[in-house]
mmCIF file of C-alpha atoms in Angstrom:
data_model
loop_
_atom_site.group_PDB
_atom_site.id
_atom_site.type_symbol
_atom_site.label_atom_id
_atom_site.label_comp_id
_atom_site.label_asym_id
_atom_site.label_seq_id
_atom_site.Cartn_x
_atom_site.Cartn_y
_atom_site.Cartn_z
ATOM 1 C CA UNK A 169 6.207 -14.763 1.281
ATOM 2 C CA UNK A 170 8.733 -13.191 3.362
ATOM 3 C CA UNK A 171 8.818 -11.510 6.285
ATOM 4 C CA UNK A 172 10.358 -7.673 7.292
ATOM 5 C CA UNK A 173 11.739 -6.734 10.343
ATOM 6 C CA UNK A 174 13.655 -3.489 10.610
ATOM 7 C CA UNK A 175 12.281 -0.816 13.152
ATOM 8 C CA UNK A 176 13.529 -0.392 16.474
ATOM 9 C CA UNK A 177 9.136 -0.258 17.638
ATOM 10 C CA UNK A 178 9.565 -3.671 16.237
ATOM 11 C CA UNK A 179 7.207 -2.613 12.958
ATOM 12 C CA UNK A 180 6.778 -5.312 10.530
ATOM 13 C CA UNK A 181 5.195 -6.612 7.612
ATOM 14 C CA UNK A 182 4.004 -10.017 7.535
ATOM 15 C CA UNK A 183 1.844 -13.246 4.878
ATOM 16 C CA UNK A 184 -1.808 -12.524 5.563
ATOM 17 C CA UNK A 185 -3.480 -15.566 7.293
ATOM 18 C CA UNK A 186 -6.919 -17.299 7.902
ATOM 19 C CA UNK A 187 -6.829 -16.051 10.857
ATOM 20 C CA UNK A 188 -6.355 -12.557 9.601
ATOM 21 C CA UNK A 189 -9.421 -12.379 7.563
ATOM 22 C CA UNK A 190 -12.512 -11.481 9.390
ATOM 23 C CA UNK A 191 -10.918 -8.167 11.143
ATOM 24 C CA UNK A 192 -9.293 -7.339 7.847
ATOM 25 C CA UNK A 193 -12.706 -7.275 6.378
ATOM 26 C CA UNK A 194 -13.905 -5.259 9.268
ATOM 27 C CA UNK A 195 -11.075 -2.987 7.815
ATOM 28 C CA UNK A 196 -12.123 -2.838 4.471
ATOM 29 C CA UNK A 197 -15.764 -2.465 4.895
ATOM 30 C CA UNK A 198 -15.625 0.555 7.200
ATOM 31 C CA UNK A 199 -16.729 3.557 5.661
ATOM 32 C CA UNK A 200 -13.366 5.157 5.894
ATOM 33 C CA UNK A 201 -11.441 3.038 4.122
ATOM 34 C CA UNK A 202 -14.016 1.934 1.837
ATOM 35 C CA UNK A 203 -14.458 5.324 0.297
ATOM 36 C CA UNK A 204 -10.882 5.726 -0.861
ATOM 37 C CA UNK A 205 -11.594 2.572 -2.791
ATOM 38 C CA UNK A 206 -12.398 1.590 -6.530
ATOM 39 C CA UNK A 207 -14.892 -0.828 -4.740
ATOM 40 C CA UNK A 208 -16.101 0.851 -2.881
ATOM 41 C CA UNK A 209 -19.596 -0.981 -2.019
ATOM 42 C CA UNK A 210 -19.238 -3.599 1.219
ATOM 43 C CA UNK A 211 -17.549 -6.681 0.336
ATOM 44 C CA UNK A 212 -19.407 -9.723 1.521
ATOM 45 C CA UNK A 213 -17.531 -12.636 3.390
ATOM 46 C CA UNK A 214 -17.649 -14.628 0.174
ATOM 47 C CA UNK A 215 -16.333 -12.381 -2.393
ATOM 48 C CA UNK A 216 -13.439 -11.640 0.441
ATOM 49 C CA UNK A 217 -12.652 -15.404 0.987
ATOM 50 C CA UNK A 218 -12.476 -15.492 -3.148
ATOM 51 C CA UNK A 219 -9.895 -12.897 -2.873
ATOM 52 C CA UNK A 220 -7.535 -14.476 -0.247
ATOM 53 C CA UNK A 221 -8.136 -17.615 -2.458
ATOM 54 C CA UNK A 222 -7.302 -15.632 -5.632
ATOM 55 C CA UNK A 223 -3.884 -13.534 -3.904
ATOM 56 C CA UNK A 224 -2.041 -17.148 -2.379
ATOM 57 C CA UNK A 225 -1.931 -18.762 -5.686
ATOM 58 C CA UNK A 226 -1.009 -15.526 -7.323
ATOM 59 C CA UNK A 227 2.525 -15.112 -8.362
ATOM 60 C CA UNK A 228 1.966 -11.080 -9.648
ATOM 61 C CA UNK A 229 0.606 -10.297 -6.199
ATOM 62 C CA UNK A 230 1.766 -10.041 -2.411
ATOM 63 C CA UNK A 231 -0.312 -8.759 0.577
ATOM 64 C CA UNK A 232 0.672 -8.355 4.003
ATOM 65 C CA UNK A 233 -0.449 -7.591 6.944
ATOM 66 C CA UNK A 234 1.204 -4.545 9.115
ATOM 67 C CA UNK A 235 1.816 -4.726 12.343
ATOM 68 C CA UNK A 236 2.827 -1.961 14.944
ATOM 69 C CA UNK A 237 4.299 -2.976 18.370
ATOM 70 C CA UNK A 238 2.936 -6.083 17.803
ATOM 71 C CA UNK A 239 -0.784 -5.026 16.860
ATOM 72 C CA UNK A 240 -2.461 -5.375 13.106
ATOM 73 C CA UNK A 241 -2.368 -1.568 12.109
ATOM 74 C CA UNK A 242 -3.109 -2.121 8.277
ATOM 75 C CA UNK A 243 -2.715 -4.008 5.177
ATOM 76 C CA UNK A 244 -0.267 -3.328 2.156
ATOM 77 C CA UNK A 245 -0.754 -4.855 -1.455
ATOM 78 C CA UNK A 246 1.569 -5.306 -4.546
ATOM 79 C CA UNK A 247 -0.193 -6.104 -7.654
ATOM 80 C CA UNK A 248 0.743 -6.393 -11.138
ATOM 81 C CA UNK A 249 4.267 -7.763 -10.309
ATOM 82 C CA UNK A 250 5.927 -7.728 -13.400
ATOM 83 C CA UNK A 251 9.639 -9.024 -12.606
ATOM 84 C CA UNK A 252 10.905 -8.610 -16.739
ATOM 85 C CA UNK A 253 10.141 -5.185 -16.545
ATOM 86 C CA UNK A 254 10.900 -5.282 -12.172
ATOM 87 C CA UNK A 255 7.317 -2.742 -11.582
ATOM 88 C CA UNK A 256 4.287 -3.303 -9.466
ATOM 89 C CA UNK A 257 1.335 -1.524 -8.312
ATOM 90 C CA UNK A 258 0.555 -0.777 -4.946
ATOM 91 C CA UNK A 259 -2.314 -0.463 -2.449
ATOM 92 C CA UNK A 260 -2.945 -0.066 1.478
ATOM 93 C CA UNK A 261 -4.365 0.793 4.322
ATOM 94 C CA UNK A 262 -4.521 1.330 8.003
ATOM 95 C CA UNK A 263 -7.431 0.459 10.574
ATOM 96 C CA UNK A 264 -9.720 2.659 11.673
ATOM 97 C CA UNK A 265 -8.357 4.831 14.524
ATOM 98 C CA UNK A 266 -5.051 3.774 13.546
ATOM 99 C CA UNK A 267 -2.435 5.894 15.677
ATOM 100 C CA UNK A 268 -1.220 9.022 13.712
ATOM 101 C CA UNK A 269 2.166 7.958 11.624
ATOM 102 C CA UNK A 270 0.835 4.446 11.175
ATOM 103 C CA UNK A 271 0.522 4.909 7.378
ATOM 104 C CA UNK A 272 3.965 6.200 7.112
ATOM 105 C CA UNK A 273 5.351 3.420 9.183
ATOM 106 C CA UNK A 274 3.915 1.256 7.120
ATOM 107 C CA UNK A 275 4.605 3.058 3.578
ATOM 108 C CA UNK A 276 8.252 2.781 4.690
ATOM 109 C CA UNK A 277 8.359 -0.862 4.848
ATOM 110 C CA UNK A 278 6.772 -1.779 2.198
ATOM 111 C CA UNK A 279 9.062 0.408 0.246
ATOM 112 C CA UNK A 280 12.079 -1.603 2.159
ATOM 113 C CA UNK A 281 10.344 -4.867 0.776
ATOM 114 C CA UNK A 282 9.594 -3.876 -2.470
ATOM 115 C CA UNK A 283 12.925 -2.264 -3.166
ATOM 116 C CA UNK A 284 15.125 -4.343 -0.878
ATOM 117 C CA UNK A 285 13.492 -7.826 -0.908
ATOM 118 C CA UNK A 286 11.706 -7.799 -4.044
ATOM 119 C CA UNK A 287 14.368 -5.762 -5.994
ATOM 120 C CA UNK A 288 11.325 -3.636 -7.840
ATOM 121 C CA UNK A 289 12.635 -1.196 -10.029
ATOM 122 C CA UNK A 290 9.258 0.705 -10.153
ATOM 123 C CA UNK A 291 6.327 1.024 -7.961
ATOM 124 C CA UNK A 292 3.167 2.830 -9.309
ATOM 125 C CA UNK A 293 0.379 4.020 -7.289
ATOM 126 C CA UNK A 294 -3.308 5.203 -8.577
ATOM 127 C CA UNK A 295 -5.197 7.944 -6.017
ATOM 128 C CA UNK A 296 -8.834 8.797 -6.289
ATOM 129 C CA UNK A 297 -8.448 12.812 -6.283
ATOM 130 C CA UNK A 298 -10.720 13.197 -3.655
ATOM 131 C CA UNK A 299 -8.101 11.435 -1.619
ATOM 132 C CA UNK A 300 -6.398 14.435 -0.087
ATOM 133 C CA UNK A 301 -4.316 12.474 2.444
ATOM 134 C CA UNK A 302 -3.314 9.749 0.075
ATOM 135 C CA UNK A 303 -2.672 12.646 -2.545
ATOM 136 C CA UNK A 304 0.182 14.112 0.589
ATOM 137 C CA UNK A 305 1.318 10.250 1.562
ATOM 138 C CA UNK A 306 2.928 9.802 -2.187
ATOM 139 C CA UNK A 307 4.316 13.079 -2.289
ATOM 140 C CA UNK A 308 5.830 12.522 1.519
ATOM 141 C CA UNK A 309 7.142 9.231 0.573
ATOM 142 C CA UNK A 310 9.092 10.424 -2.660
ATOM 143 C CA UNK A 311 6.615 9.452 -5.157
ATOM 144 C CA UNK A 312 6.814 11.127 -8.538
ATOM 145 C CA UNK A 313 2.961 12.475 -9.703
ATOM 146 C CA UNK A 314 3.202 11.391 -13.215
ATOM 147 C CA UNK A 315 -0.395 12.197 -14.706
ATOM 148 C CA UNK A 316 -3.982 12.397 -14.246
ATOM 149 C CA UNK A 317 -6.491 10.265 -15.767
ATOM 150 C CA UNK A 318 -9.756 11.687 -16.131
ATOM 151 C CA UNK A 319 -12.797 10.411 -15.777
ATOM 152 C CA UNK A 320 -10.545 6.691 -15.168
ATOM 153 C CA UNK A 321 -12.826 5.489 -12.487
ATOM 154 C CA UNK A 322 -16.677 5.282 -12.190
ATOM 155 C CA UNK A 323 -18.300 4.424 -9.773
ATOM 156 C CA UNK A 324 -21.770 3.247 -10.777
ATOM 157 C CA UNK A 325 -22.863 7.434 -9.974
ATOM 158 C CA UNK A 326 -20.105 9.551 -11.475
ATOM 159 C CA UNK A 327 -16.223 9.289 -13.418
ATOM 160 C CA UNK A 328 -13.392 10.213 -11.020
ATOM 161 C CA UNK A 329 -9.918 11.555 -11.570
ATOM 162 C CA UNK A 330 -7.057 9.569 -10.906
ATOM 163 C CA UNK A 331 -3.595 10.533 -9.841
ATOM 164 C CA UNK A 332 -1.091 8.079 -11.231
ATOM 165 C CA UNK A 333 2.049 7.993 -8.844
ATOM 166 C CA UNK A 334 5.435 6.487 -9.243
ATOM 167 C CA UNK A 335 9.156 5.697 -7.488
ATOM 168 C CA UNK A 336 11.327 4.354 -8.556
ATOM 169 C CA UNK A 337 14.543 2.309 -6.741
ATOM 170 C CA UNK A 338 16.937 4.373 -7.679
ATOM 171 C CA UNK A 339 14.771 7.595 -6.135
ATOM 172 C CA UNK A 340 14.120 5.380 -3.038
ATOM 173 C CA UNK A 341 17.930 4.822 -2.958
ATOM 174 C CA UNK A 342 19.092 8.517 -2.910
ATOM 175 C CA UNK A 343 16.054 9.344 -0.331
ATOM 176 C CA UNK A 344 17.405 6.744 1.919
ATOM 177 C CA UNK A 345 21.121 7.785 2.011
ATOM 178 C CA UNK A 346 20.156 11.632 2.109
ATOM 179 C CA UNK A 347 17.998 10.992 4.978
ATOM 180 C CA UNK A 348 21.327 8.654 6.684
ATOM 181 C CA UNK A 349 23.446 11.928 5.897
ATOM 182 C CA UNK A 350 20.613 14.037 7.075
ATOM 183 C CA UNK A 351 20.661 12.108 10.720
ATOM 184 C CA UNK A 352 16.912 10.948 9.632
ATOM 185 C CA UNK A 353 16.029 6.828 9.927
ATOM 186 C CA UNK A 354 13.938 6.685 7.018
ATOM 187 C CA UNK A 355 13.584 9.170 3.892
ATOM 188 C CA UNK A 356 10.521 11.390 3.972
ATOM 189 C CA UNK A 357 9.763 14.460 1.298
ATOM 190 C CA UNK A 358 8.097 17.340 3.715
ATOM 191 C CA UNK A 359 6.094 18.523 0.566
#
């Protein structure tokens, strides 16, 4: 997997590790994040060790690991690479107490490595639509809302609406050089 380096605060996106596992379970598992999730029951230590078994021998998926100045801030995932049709999925998160701007630091790499290194032509997101914040992220980062799917997710109790989300590289493209011409480092949609 590669590794991205662009940000002058030295923000970068890097291959998730052994070592990385037990605080990015910590992560996961906090009620927080957890919430936000489609799991979103505690994982155990086994079912997460499956996982990192099941993403490095998985050619349709990537995970990082974020870091900030040098510090683990969060972790981005790319699922359902498809490279004949050039889309993916796309999932994250930042720690607990993560510093405020962490998840847009981090949405704007992965963007750079799914767009740049990666040359997506599509990424797709799904948001619970209780997930306010997420709901603002996509529309911040350019992200098209495409639909809702009703009901799409249950959770053992109830059904849940799901916002599907989508940009594509030629979107990020414009973004990036209105935000150059703008005087901005990185595109951002205030909506």
């Amino acid at each position: 997997m590669s590794e991205i380096a662009f940000d002058p605060c030295r923000d970068r996106l890097r291959p998730i590790g052994d070592a990385d596992l037990a605080q990015i379970l910590e992560w996961r598992n906090s009620p927080d994040v957890r919430v936000f999730m489609y799991t979103s029951r505690e994982i155990s230590l086994s079912e997460h060790k499956a996982w990192f078994e099941r993403i490095a021998h998985d050619r349709s998926r990537r995970s990082w690991i974020f870091e900030a100045d040098g510090e683990p801030m969060g972790v981005v995932n790319l699922t359902r690479i498809d490279m004949a049709s050039r889309d993916a999925h796309w999932g994250f998160y930042v720690r607990p107490g993560a510093p405020k701007g962490s998840g847009v630091r981090l949405g704007r790499l992965a963007l750079a490595e799914a767009f740049g290194h990666l040359a997506l032509n599509r990424l797709i997101g799904e948001v619970l639509a209780s997930n306010d914040a997420s709901l603002h992220f996509h529309r911040k980062l350019g992200f098209e809302h495409e639909c809702i799917l009703e009901g799409h997710h249950h959770d053992g109790d109830a059904a849940h609406d799901v916002h599907v989300f989508s940009l594509t590289r030629a979107a990020w493209l414009r973004d990036c050089a209105a935000a150059v011409a703008n005087g901005r480092d990185r595109p951002t949609n205030p909506q």
